[in-house]
Short mmCIF file of C-alpha atoms and ligand atoms in Angstrom, two decimals:
data_model
loop_
_atom_site.label_atom_id
_atom_site.label_comp_id
_atom_site.label_asym_id
_atom_site.label_seq_id
_atom_site.Cartn_x
_atom_site.Cartn_y
_atom_site.Cartn_z
CA UNK A 1 0.00 0.00 0.00
CA UNK A 2 1.11 3.54 -0.73
CA UNK A 3 0.29 6.72 1.16
CA UNK A 4 -1.48 7.92 -1.96
CA UNK A 5 -3.98 5.04 -1.55
CA UNK A 6 -5.12 6.48 1.76
CA UNK A 7 -6.97 9.42 0.19
CA UNK A 8 -5.26 12.02 2.28
CA UNK A 9 -5.35 15.57 0.96
CA UNK A 10 -2.42 17.20 -0.75
CA UNK A 11 -1.00 19.12 2.25
CA UNK A 12 -0.79 15.89 4.25
CA UNK A 13 0.72 13.88 1.40
CA UNK A 14 3.32 16.57 0.99
CA UNK A 15 4.18 16.53 4.71
CA UNK A 16 4.47 12.74 4.68
CA UNK A 17 6.70 12.85 1.62
CA UNK A 18 8.93 15.39 3.32
CA UNK A 19 9.38 12.93 6.18
CA UNK A 20 10.67 10.44 3.64
CA UNK A 21 7.98 7.84 4.37
CA UNK A 22 7.29 5.67 1.40
CA UNK A 23 4.55 3.40 2.66
CA UNK A 24 2.19 3.44 5.64
CA UNK A 25 3.12 1.16 8.52
CA UNK A 26 0.65 -1.68 9.31
CA UNK A 27 -1.11 0.30 12.03
CA UNK A 28 -1.41 3.30 9.71
CA UNK A 29 -2.75 1.19 6.84
CA UNK A 30 -5.46 -0.23 9.09
CA UNK A 31 -6.29 2.76 11.25
CA UNK A 32 -6.32 5.66 8.79
CA UNK A 33 -9.25 4.50 6.58
CA UNK A 34 -11.38 3.57 9.61
CA UNK A 35 -10.74 6.88 11.37
CA UNK A 36 -11.55 8.75 8.17
CA UNK A 37 -14.91 6.97 8.16
CA UNK A 38 -15.58 8.49 11.55
CA UNK A 39 -15.35 5.23 13.49
CA UNK A 40 -14.27 4.91 17.11
CA UNK A 41 -11.16 2.81 17.43
CA UNK A 42 -9.25 0.59 19.79
CA UNK A 43 -5.73 0.18 18.48
CA UNK A 44 -3.24 -2.18 20.01
CA UNK A 45 0.01 -0.56 19.02
CA UNK A 46 3.19 0.41 20.77
CA UNK A 47 5.56 3.29 20.32
CA UNK A 48 7.66 2.69 17.24
CA UNK A 49 4.86 1.27 15.14
CA UNK A 50 4.00 4.64 13.63
CA UNK A 51 0.92 4.99 15.82
CA UNK A 52 1.23 8.77 16.20
CA UNK A 53 0.87 9.35 12.48
CA UNK A 54 -1.86 6.70 12.44
CA UNK A 55 -4.14 9.01 14.39
CA UNK A 56 -2.62 12.41 13.56
CA UNK A 57 -2.93 12.16 9.78
CA UNK A 58 -6.65 11.24 9.64
CA UNK A 59 -7.36 13.68 12.48
CA UNK A 60 -5.89 16.54 10.43
CA UNK A 61 -7.75 15.32 7.36
CA UNK A 62 -11.07 15.30 9.22
CA UNK A 63 -10.45 18.78 10.62
CA UNK A 64 -9.77 20.08 7.13
CA UNK A 65 -12.99 18.59 5.76
CA UNK A 66 -15.35 20.53 7.97
CA UNK A 67 -15.55 24.11 9.04
CA UNK A 68 -15.96 24.52 12.80
CA UNK A 69 -19.21 26.03 14.02
CA UNK A 70 -17.24 28.11 16.49
CA UNK A 71 -13.74 29.01 15.33
CA UNK A 72 -10.70 28.86 17.63
CA UNK A 73 -12.15 26.28 19.98
CA UNK A 74 -10.47 22.98 20.80
CA UNK A 75 -11.74 20.44 18.27
CA UNK A 76 -9.31 17.64 19.05
CA UNK A 77 -8.08 16.61 22.49
CA UNK A 78 -5.16 14.20 22.71
CA UNK A 79 -4.32 12.89 26.18
CA UNK A 80 -0.96 11.30 26.87
CA UNK A 81 0.43 9.88 30.12
CA UNK A 82 3.77 11.69 30.13
CA UNK A 83 5.15 15.09 29.28
CA UNK A 84 7.67 13.59 26.90
CA UNK A 85 5.01 11.83 24.95
CA UNK A 86 2.84 14.95 24.92
CA UNK A 87 5.74 16.97 23.54
CA UNK A 88 6.49 14.35 20.91
CA UNK A 89 2.90 14.02 19.79
CA UNK A 90 2.72 17.83 19.57
CA UNK A 91 5.85 17.77 17.43
CA UNK A 92 4.26 15.19 15.12
CA UNK A 93 1.05 17.24 14.86
CA UNK A 94 3.17 20.23 13.82
CA UNK A 95 5.19 18.18 11.35
CA UNK A 96 2.25 16.51 9.63
CA UNK A 97 0.11 19.65 9.78
CA UNK A 98 2.80 22.03 8.55
CA UNK A 99 0.91 22.84 5.34
CA UNK A 100 -2.42 23.23 7.10
CA UNK A 101 -3.84 26.22 8.94
CA UNK A 102 -4.56 24.54 12.29
CA UNK A 103 -3.19 25.76 15.55
CA UNK A 104 -2.02 23.19 18.05
CA UNK A 105 -0.82 23.54 21.60
CA UNK A 106 0.65 21.23 24.21
CA UNK A 107 0.08 21.56 27.94
CA UNK A 108 1.63 19.52 30.74
CA UNK A 109 2.64 19.93 34.34
CA UNK A 110 6.07 20.77 35.70
CA UNK A 111 6.19 24.09 33.87
CA UNK A 112 4.36 27.39 34.56
CA UNK A 113 0.63 27.35 33.92
CA UNK A 114 0.27 31.04 33.02
CA UNK A 115 1.98 30.93 29.63
CA UNK A 116 -0.28 27.98 28.82
CA UNK A 117 -3.37 29.95 29.84
CA UNK A 118 -2.22 32.86 27.66
CA UNK A 119 -1.61 30.51 24.73
CA UNK A 120 -5.04 28.90 25.09
CA UNK A 121 -6.72 32.31 25.15
CA UNK A 122 -5.50 32.90 21.62
CA UNK A 123 -7.44 29.84 20.50
CA UNK A 124 -6.26 26.38 19.45
CA UNK A 125 -7.76 23.68 17.25
CA UNK A 126 -5.76 20.75 18.58
CA UNK A 127 -4.75 20.34 22.19
CA UNK A 128 -2.27 17.75 23.42
CA UNK A 129 -2.25 17.38 27.19
CA UNK A 130 -1.37 15.30 30.19
CA UNK A 131 -4.41 14.68 32.41
CA UNK A 132 -3.41 16.55 35.57
CA UNK A 133 -2.56 19.83 33.89
CA UNK A 134 -5.58 19.59 31.63
CA UNK A 135 -7.86 19.38 34.66
CA UNK A 136 -6.01 22.24 36.36
CA UNK A 137 -6.67 24.38 33.30
CA UNK A 138 -10.31 23.36 33.23
CA UNK A 139 -10.52 24.18 36.94
CA UNK A 140 -9.15 27.63 36.25
CA UNK A 141 -11.69 28.08 33.48
CA UNK A 142 -8.87 28.56 31.01
CA UNK A 143 -10.17 25.87 28.72
CA UNK A 144 -13.41 25.21 26.92
CA UNK A 145 -13.79 21.59 25.85
CA UNK A 146 -17.42 21.79 24.75
CA UNK A 147 -16.49 21.75 21.08
CA UNK A 148 -14.27 18.68 21.05
CA UNK A 149 -15.08 16.49 18.05
CA UNK A 150 -12.33 13.94 18.50
CA UNK A 151 -10.79 12.50 21.66
CA UNK A 152 -7.56 10.51 21.50
CA UNK A 153 -6.29 8.55 24.48
CA UNK A 154 -2.69 7.64 23.74
CA UNK A 155 -0.95 4.86 25.68
CA UNK A 156 -4.09 4.18 27.68
CA UNK A 157 -2.44 1.25 29.48
CA UNK A 158 0.25 3.55 30.81
CA UNK A 159 -2.38 6.04 31.90
CA UNK A 160 -3.97 3.35 34.03
CA UNK A 161 -0.60 2.15 35.33
CA UNK A 162 0.14 5.68 36.42
CA UNK A 163 -3.12 6.03 38.29
CA UNK A 164 -4.82 8.43 35.88
CA UNK A 165 -8.10 6.56 35.67
CA UNK A 166 -10.07 9.06 37.77
CA UNK A 167 -8.65 11.96 35.81
CA UNK A 168 -9.63 10.30 32.53
CA UNK A 169 -13.14 9.73 33.77
CA UNK A 170 -13.40 13.36 34.82
CA UNK A 171 -12.17 14.55 31.45
CA UNK A 172 -14.78 12.41 29.71
CA UNK A 173 -17.57 13.98 31.71
CA UNK A 174 -16.47 17.39 30.46
CA UNK A 175 -16.39 16.41 26.80
CA UNK A 176 -19.47 16.62 24.58
CA UNK A 177 -21.29 13.29 24.26
CA UNK A 178 -21.08 13.28 20.48
CA UNK A 179 -17.47 12.81 19.50
CA UNK A 180 -15.13 10.35 17.82
CA UNK A 181 -12.93 8.39 20.23
CA UNK A 182 -9.60 6.73 19.54
CA UNK A 183 -7.87 4.66 22.17
CA UNK A 184 -4.33 3.42 21.75
CA UNK A 185 -2.85 0.85 24.10
CA UNK A 186 0.15 -1.44 23.85
CA UNK A 187 -1.45 -4.02 26.11
CA UNK A 188 -5.00 -5.22 26.60
CA UNK A 189 -6.05 -5.93 30.17
CA UNK A 190 -9.44 -6.21 31.85
CA UNK A 191 -9.03 -2.63 33.02
CA UNK A 192 -8.46 -1.45 29.47
CA UNK A 193 -11.47 -3.44 28.36
CA UNK A 194 -13.65 -1.70 30.95
CA UNK A 195 -12.28 1.67 29.93
CA UNK A 196 -12.96 0.92 26.26
CA UNK A 197 -16.52 -0.09 27.05
CA UNK A 198 -17.13 3.20 28.79
CA UNK A 199 -15.53 5.38 26.12
CA UNK A 200 -15.80 3.72 22.72
CA UNK A 201 -18.94 3.28 20.66
CA UNK A 202 -18.97 0.32 18.30
CA UNK A 203 -15.23 0.54 17.82
CA UNK A 204 -13.08 -0.85 15.05
CA UNK A 205 -10.27 -2.88 16.52
CA UNK A 206 -6.82 -2.61 15.04
CA UNK A 207 -4.13 -4.92 16.26
CA UNK A 208 -0.57 -4.87 15.02
CA UNK A 209 1.97 -7.50 15.83
CA UNK A 210 3.82 -6.88 19.02
CA UNK A 211 6.96 -5.20 18.01
CA UNK A 212 10.06 -7.31 18.33
CA UNK A 213 8.67 -9.88 20.74
CA UNK A 214 10.10 -12.58 18.62
CA UNK A 215 12.09 -10.41 16.30
CA UNK A 216 15.25 -11.91 14.97
CA UNK A 217 16.51 -8.36 14.72
CA UNK A 218 17.04 -8.17 18.46
CA UNK A 219 19.71 -10.30 19.98
CA UNK A 220 18.75 -10.83 23.60
CA UNK A 221 21.62 -11.46 25.98
CA UNK A 222 21.47 -12.18 29.67
CA UNK A 223 24.61 -11.71 31.70
CA UNK A 224 24.59 -13.05 35.24
CA UNK A 225 26.49 -10.74 37.56
CA UNK A 226 26.37 -9.70 41.20
CA UNK A 227 24.37 -6.56 41.89
CA UNK A 228 27.40 -4.88 43.37
CA UNK A 229 29.37 -5.27 40.18
CA UNK A 230 26.84 -4.25 37.58
CA UNK A 231 28.03 -0.65 37.23
CA UNK A 232 31.63 -1.69 36.75
CA UNK A 233 30.64 -4.32 34.22
CA UNK A 234 28.49 -1.88 32.28
CA UNK A 235 31.28 0.70 32.24
CA UNK A 236 33.68 -1.93 30.93
CA UNK A 237 31.28 -3.15 28.26
CA UNK A 238 30.70 0.41 27.01
CA UNK A 239 34.40 1.19 26.91
CA UNK A 240 35.57 -2.15 25.52
CA UNK A 241 33.03 -2.25 22.70
CA UNK A 242 33.15 1.53 22.14
CA UNK A 243 29.36 1.77 22.30
CA UNK A 244 28.23 5.15 21.10
CA UNK A 245 24.52 5.24 21.86
CA UNK A 246 23.00 3.14 24.61
CA UNK A 247 19.70 3.39 26.39
CA UNK A 248 20.04 1.92 29.87
CA UNK A 249 17.06 1.05 32.03
CA UNK A 250 16.87 1.08 35.80
CA UNK A 251 13.86 0.35 37.97
CA UNK A 252 14.08 3.53 40.01
CA UNK A 253 14.87 7.19 39.49
CA UNK A 254 17.43 7.03 42.27
CA UNK A 255 19.32 4.24 40.55
CA UNK A 256 19.14 6.09 37.24
CA UNK A 257 20.83 9.09 38.85
CA UNK A 258 23.45 7.03 40.64
CA UNK A 259 24.35 5.04 37.57
CA UNK A 260 24.63 8.08 35.36
CA UNK A 261 26.84 9.76 37.98
CA UNK A 262 29.02 6.66 38.13
CA UNK A 263 29.43 6.53 34.35
CA UNK A 264 30.32 10.23 34.24
CA UNK A 265 32.90 9.62 36.94
CA UNK A 266 34.65 6.99 34.88
CA UNK A 267 34.64 9.28 31.87
CA UNK A 268 31.56 8.13 29.95
CA UNK A 269 29.15 10.90 28.97
CA UNK A 270 25.82 9.96 30.49
CA UNK A 271 22.53 11.54 31.51
CA UNK A 272 19.57 10.33 33.53
CA UNK A 273 16.03 10.90 32.44
CA UNK A 274 13.11 10.40 34.80
CA UNK A 275 10.10 12.06 36.33
CA UNK A 276 12.00 13.99 39.01
CA UNK A 277 14.00 15.86 36.40
CA UNK A 278 12.71 19.22 35.26
CA UNK A 279 11.18 19.32 31.83
CA UNK A 280 14.08 21.35 30.46
CA UNK A 281 16.61 18.87 31.90
CA UNK A 282 14.76 15.97 30.27
CA UNK A 283 14.49 17.75 26.94
CA UNK A 284 18.18 18.62 27.06
CA UNK A 285 19.23 15.08 27.98
CA UNK A 286 17.25 13.68 25.08
CA UNK A 287 18.59 16.27 22.63
CA UNK A 288 22.18 15.65 23.78
CA UNK A 289 21.68 11.92 23.44
CA UNK A 290 20.29 12.28 19.93
CA UNK A 291 23.13 14.64 18.99
CA UNK A 292 25.71 12.20 20.36
CA UNK A 293 27.25 14.42 23.03
CA UNK A 294 25.67 12.14 25.63
CA UNK A 295 26.38 8.49 24.86
CA UNK A 296 24.42 6.79 27.60
CA UNK A 297 20.89 7.71 28.50
CA UNK A 298 19.80 6.11 31.76
CA UNK A 299 16.04 5.99 32.08
CA UNK A 300 13.21 4.61 34.13
CA UNK A 301 10.47 2.77 32.25
CA UNK A 302 7.98 5.59 32.47
CA UNK A 303 10.42 8.26 31.33
CA UNK A 304 11.53 6.11 28.42
CA UNK A 305 8.03 5.49 27.17
CA UNK A 306 7.29 7.46 24.11
CA UNK A 307 10.84 8.74 23.69
CA UNK A 308 11.19 9.24 19.99
CA UNK A 309 14.58 7.70 19.37
CA UNK A 310 15.10 5.66 16.27
CA UNK A 311 16.88 2.36 15.95
CA UNK A 312 19.21 2.19 18.91
CA UNK A 313 22.01 -0.31 18.48
CA UNK A 314 22.08 -1.21 22.20
CA UNK A 315 19.60 -1.36 25.00
CA UNK A 316 20.77 -2.41 28.45
CA UNK A 317 18.56 -3.60 31.26
CA UNK A 318 20.77 -2.56 34.13
CA UNK A 319 17.99 -3.88 36.29
CA UNK A 320 15.21 -6.12 35.04
CA UNK A 321 11.78 -4.57 35.17
CA UNK A 322 9.42 -5.96 37.80
CA UNK A 323 6.67 -6.00 35.17
CA UNK A 324 7.57 -8.53 32.49
CA UNK A 325 5.71 -6.55 29.81
CA UNK A 326 8.13 -3.69 30.32
CA UNK A 327 10.95 -5.94 29.19
CA UNK A 328 9.27 -6.21 25.81
CA UNK A 329 8.81 -2.45 25.64
CA UNK A 330 12.42 -1.92 26.58
CA UNK A 331 14.00 -4.28 24.08
CA UNK A 332 11.68 -2.91 21.42
CA UNK A 333 13.87 0.18 21.53
CA UNK A 334 16.51 -1.64 19.55
CA UNK A 335 16.45 -3.58 16.30
CA UNK A 336 14.06 -1.14 14.71
CA UNK A 337 13.51 -0.35 11.08
CA UNK A 338 15.49 -3.28 9.79
CA UNK A 339 18.57 -2.52 11.89
CA UNK A 340 20.04 -5.22 14.04
CA UNK A 341 20.05 -4.51 17.75
CA UNK A 342 21.32 -5.96 20.95
CA UNK A 343 19.41 -6.03 24.24
CA UNK A 344 21.60 -6.92 27.18
CA UNK A 345 20.21 -7.67 30.61
CA UNK A 346 22.45 -7.61 33.65
CA UNK A 347 20.82 -10.01 36.06
CA UNK A 348 21.76 -10.54 39.67
CA UNK A 349 20.56 -13.28 41.98
CA UNK A 350 17.74 -11.13 43.36
CA UNK A 351 16.21 -10.87 39.91
CA UNK A 352 15.89 -14.54 39.02
CA UNK A 353 12.13 -14.48 39.50
CA UNK A 354 11.80 -11.46 37.22
CA UNK A 355 13.83 -13.25 34.58
CA UNK A 356 11.62 -16.33 34.86
CA UNK A 357 8.52 -14.13 34.46
CA UNK A 358 9.99 -12.52 31.34
CA UNK A 359 10.81 -15.89 29.84
CA UNK A 360 7.26 -17.05 30.45
CA UNK A 361 5.92 -13.95 28.72
CA UNK A 362 8.14 -14.20 25.66
CA UNK A 363 7.85 -18.01 25.54
CA UNK A 364 11.56 -18.32 25.31
CA UNK A 365 14.39 -19.43 27.54
CA UNK A 366 17.24 -16.96 27.38
CA UNK A 367 20.79 -18.12 27.43
CA UNK A 368 22.64 -17.03 30.59
CA UNK A 369 26.20 -15.82 30.12
CA UNK A 370 28.92 -15.28 32.67
CA UNK A 371 31.76 -12.95 31.81
CA UNK A 372 35.31 -13.54 32.99
CA UNK A 373 36.12 -11.36 35.97
CA UNK A 374 32.45 -10.87 36.76
CA UNK A 375 31.48 -14.34 37.89
CA UNK A 376 28.63 -14.26 40.39
CA UNK A 377 29.70 -15.08 43.91
CA UNK A 378 27.94 -18.35 44.79
CA UNK A 379 27.86 -17.49 48.50
CA UNK A 380 25.55 -14.52 47.89
CA UNK A 381 21.93 -15.35 48.65
CA UNK A 382 18.94 -13.75 46.97
CA UNK A 383 17.23 -10.95 48.82
CA UNK A 384 13.75 -9.58 48.16
CA UNK A 385 14.01 -6.60 45.88
CA UNK A 386 11.33 -4.49 47.48
CA UNK A 387 13.10 -4.26 50.82
CA UNK A 388 16.62 -4.97 49.72
CA UNK A 389 19.25 -3.88 47.32
CA UNK A 390 17.12 -3.41 44.27
CA UNK A 391 15.16 -0.59 45.86
CA UNK A 392 11.45 0.04 45.78
CA UNK A 393 9.91 -1.14 42.59
CA UNK A 394 7.05 -3.41 43.44
CA UNK A 395 4.31 -0.81 43.58
CA UNK A 396 3.52 -0.08 40.00
CA UNK A 397 -0.05 0.94 40.41
CA UNK A 398 0.46 4.39 41.86
CA UNK A 399 1.70 7.57 40.31
CA UNK A 400 4.84 7.07 42.31
CA UNK A 401 5.84 4.12 40.24
CA UNK A 402 9.54 4.30 39.57
CA UNK A 403 10.02 7.00 42.19
CA UNK A 404 13.26 7.42 43.99
CA UNK A 405 13.96 4.91 46.68
CA UNK A 406 15.45 7.62 48.84
CA UNK A 407 13.40 6.31 51.72
CA UNK A 408 15.05 2.94 51.44
CA UNK A 409 17.66 2.74 54.11
CA UNK A 410 19.52 -0.21 52.68
CA UNK A 411 23.18 0.75 52.61
CA UNK A 412 23.85 -1.32 49.58
CA UNK A 413 20.94 -0.05 47.56
CA UNK A 414 22.58 2.10 44.94
CA UNK A 415 24.71 0.90 42.10
CA UNK A 416 27.46 3.35 42.83
CA UNK A 417 27.67 2.68 46.53
CA UNK A 418 27.79 -0.98 45.85
CA UNK A 419 30.42 -0.62 43.18
CA UNK A 420 32.67 1.50 45.26
CA UNK A 421 33.08 -1.13 47.90
CA UNK A 422 35.57 -3.94 47.66
CA UNK A 423 33.94 -7.19 46.71
CA UNK A 424 34.31 -8.99 49.99
CA UNK A 425 32.93 -6.06 51.95
CA UNK A 426 29.76 -6.37 49.95
CA UNK A 427 29.35 -9.85 51.23
CA UNK A 428 29.94 -8.85 54.81
CA UNK A 429 27.36 -6.12 54.72
CA UNK A 430 24.73 -8.47 53.49
CA UNK A 431 24.02 -10.38 56.65
CA UNK A 432 20.74 -9.23 58.18
P1 LIG B 1 5.51 6.24 16.73
O1 LIG B 1 5.09 4.82 16.83
O2 LIG B 1 4.39 7.14 16.42
O3 LIG B 1 6.25 6.65 17.96
O4 LIG B 1 6.52 6.40 15.48
C1 LIG B 1 7.81 5.84 15.50
C2 LIG B 1 8.70 6.39 14.42
O5 LIG B 1 8.28 5.92 13.14
C3 LIG B 1 8.74 7.90 14.33
O6 LIG B 1 10.09 8.29 14.34
C4 LIG B 1 8.09 8.23 13.01
O7 LIG B 1 8.70 9.36 12.43
C5 LIG B 1 8.34 6.98 12.19
N1 LIG B 1 7.29 6.72 11.18
C6 LIG B 1 5.98 6.90 11.31
N2 LIG B 1 5.33 6.52 10.21
C7 LIG B 1 6.26 6.06 9.34
C8 LIG B 1 6.21 5.50 8.02
N3 LIG B 1 5.07 5.33 7.39
N4 LIG B 1 7.37 5.13 7.44
C9 LIG B 1 8.53 5.30 8.12
N5 LIG B 1 8.66 5.80 9.35
C10 LIG B 1 7.53 6.18 9.97
#
């Protein structure tokens, strides 16, 4: 299929051509015609599948086909779970709509509300928002959502994970009853099903193959190593193989910071990206990473979601995620667009259960490697991650998911602290 088969108007075709896209991705090929017909939609698609264009292109087309009854009112509302994703969707709306007259705006928390109020006063057609800030703006009567024709819920599963369900329900009560609804979700749980039933009317379902779950493009490696030695091993791997662009995942913000500080200390340009960082710091870290001045981006799962980074050669699970699904999201960051990629997981004894859960999910047993000089110490016993070294990470249902484990008093809880101690002292400190 070609983009020209999708019956998009000239300004959109031109924008797509400028992006260098030759053919629609599977989710685009399925979603665009149905959205253009005005159908509600449930789309099972992850970041990297081209889902943003899958809803943005037909949305712009629909806007261009009708004249609004009241000009300068929000006609499309796109909700995203994170600021990063909101900013990236806004960027895509601008890119694809560059030859169209629509005004778009993005609002999210963590930055001043007043410039956003001023911007909204001028009138926007398309609003991209995170739920909390959207409701703040509604509360301040800075926003009129009575003219919304299309409502897009992007990464709905993440929204629920992050505890936004009440906010979503409140937003829905504000929107006009007659509207087109599009819901995108990478996973399909009972909660998502309930949400769909309450939002979508006679929806078309679009399902694209899970990206990379069984992709031969991603080589999955598991290296068994003691927790205390993971930082040193990672530093060595980066230096030895001269890796230039690596996305590294940790379970907590605190660990992301500590690891990035450690890497900097040994002379590897690194930056951490997570929810406690200011928006400008996150934007800068991402820009530096894309430009190559930062080689290692250390991220929590939430912060990494929706990051628009193409075809990374290496993804490292410094710590395995406590939700097996996140492993699939993480490794999907590599091996994209026909490029080969490598996903390396550093697994310590505490994480064996996580590894088993991942293997069950992907229906595959992963080969365990041991690297010379980093052999796991057989005398070390597993400790529960929630209370022990791995830091807090079990509570994924609150907004605090992935928060710093600063409250965790375990002395051996940070990668750097653990790495800085001689090996035998690690053992001694472990008796409880
Ligand atoms: P998304 O899933 O929306 O995060 O998109 C992932 C990446 O795919 C983005 O960098 C897009 O620019 C790119 N992309 C979207 N549609 C296409 C297409 N039809 N052909 C090639 N790349 C695309």
